[in-house]
Amino acid sequence: MKVLIDRSGCVGHARCNNVAPALYPLDDNGYIASSGFSVPAGQEGLAQRGARACPERIIEVRDSPAEPRQVSAES
């Protein structure tokens, strides 16, 4: 499982970090410090909950690195 993060869209809510601080570290200014990572075994649920906690929806969880990035249509 892979996590991809669009750091440029982070506005510093830090909700991902609140859910899973070891997976979603923050920089000195309170913004996400990672642009992505491979999820350690056993941490898949935390990675998904951290991604869902982001109100800006800049965190994407992929089951495999070969999956194309999914763009959600906004109504």
Short mmCIF file of C-alpha atoms in Angstrom, two decimals:
data_model
loop_
_atom_site.label_atom_id
_atom_site.label_comp_id
_atom_site.label_asym_id
_atom_site.label_seq_id
_atom_site.Cartn_x
_atom_site.Cartn_y
_atom_site.Cartn_z
CA MET A 1 0.00 0.00 0.00
CA LYS A 2 1.27 3.47 -0.90
CA VAL A 3 0.27 6.93 0.27
CA LEU A 4 0.64 9.94 -2.03
CA ILE A 5 0.39 13.46 -0.63
CA ASP A 6 -0.02 16.74 -2.52
CA ARG A 7 1.97 18.86 -0.06
CA SER A 8 1.14 22.07 -1.92
CA GLY A 9 -2.51 21.63 -0.94
CA CYS A 10 -1.84 21.30 2.80
CA VAL A 11 -3.28 24.18 4.84
CA GLY A 12 -2.14 22.92 8.22
CA HIS A 13 -5.24 21.40 9.83
CA ALA A 14 -2.97 18.55 11.05
CA ARG A 15 -5.86 16.12 11.32
CA CYS A 16 -3.86 13.39 9.59
CA ASN A 17 -1.12 13.84 12.19
CA ASN A 18 -3.65 13.76 15.00
CA VAL A 19 -4.86 10.34 13.79
CA ALA A 20 -1.46 8.84 12.93
CA PRO A 21 1.50 11.02 13.97
CA ALA A 22 4.11 8.40 13.05
CA LEU A 23 2.77 8.16 9.48
CA TYR A 24 1.94 11.82 8.89
CA PRO A 25 4.74 13.93 10.39
CA LEU A 26 4.50 17.72 10.33
CA ASP A 27 7.20 20.25 9.52
CA ASP A 28 8.18 23.08 11.85
CA ASN A 29 5.32 25.21 10.49
CA GLY A 30 2.61 22.58 11.09
CA TYR A 31 2.23 21.40 7.48
CA ILE A 32 2.58 17.82 6.25
CA ALA A 33 6.28 16.99 5.91
CA SER A 34 5.97 14.04 3.53
CA SER A 35 5.02 13.74 -0.12
CA GLY A 36 4.28 10.05 0.26
CA PHE A 37 5.44 6.73 1.65
CA SER A 38 4.98 2.99 1.62
CA VAL A 39 2.69 1.96 4.45
CA PRO A 40 4.35 -0.36 6.97
CA ALA A 41 2.67 -3.73 7.47
CA GLY A 42 -0.07 -3.50 10.06
CA GLN A 43 -0.48 0.27 9.65
CA GLU A 44 -2.91 0.20 6.71
CA GLY A 45 -5.96 1.14 8.78
CA LEU A 46 -4.16 4.10 10.36
CA ALA A 47 -2.96 5.29 6.95
CA GLN A 48 -6.51 5.18 5.59
CA ARG A 49 -8.00 6.93 8.63
CA GLY A 50 -5.36 9.64 8.45
CA ALA A 51 -6.13 10.20 4.77
CA ARG A 52 -9.88 10.39 5.44
CA ALA A 53 -9.26 12.91 8.23
CA CYS A 54 -7.80 15.45 5.78
CA PRO A 55 -10.47 18.06 4.98
CA GLU A 56 -8.50 19.20 1.92
CA ARG A 57 -8.42 15.64 0.47
CA ILE A 58 -4.75 15.91 -0.51
CA ILE A 59 -3.86 12.42 0.76
CA GLU A 60 -4.43 9.45 -1.53
CA VAL A 61 -4.08 5.82 -0.49
CA ARG A 62 -3.34 3.28 -3.22
CA ASP A 63 -3.42 -0.46 -2.83
CA SER A 64 -0.61 -0.82 -5.36
CA PRO A 65 1.83 1.70 -6.87
CA ALA A 66 0.65 0.84 -10.40
CA GLU A 67 -2.89 2.12 -9.85
CA PRO A 68 -3.62 5.36 -11.73
CA ARG A 69 -4.35 8.43 -9.65
CA GLN A 70 -8.10 8.83 -9.26
CA VAL A 71 -9.52 12.29 -9.72
CA SER A 72 -12.81 12.88 -7.96
CA ALA A 73 -15.40 14.93 -9.80
CA GLU A 74 -16.73 17.83 -7.78
CA SER A 75 -20.40 18.63 -8.14
#
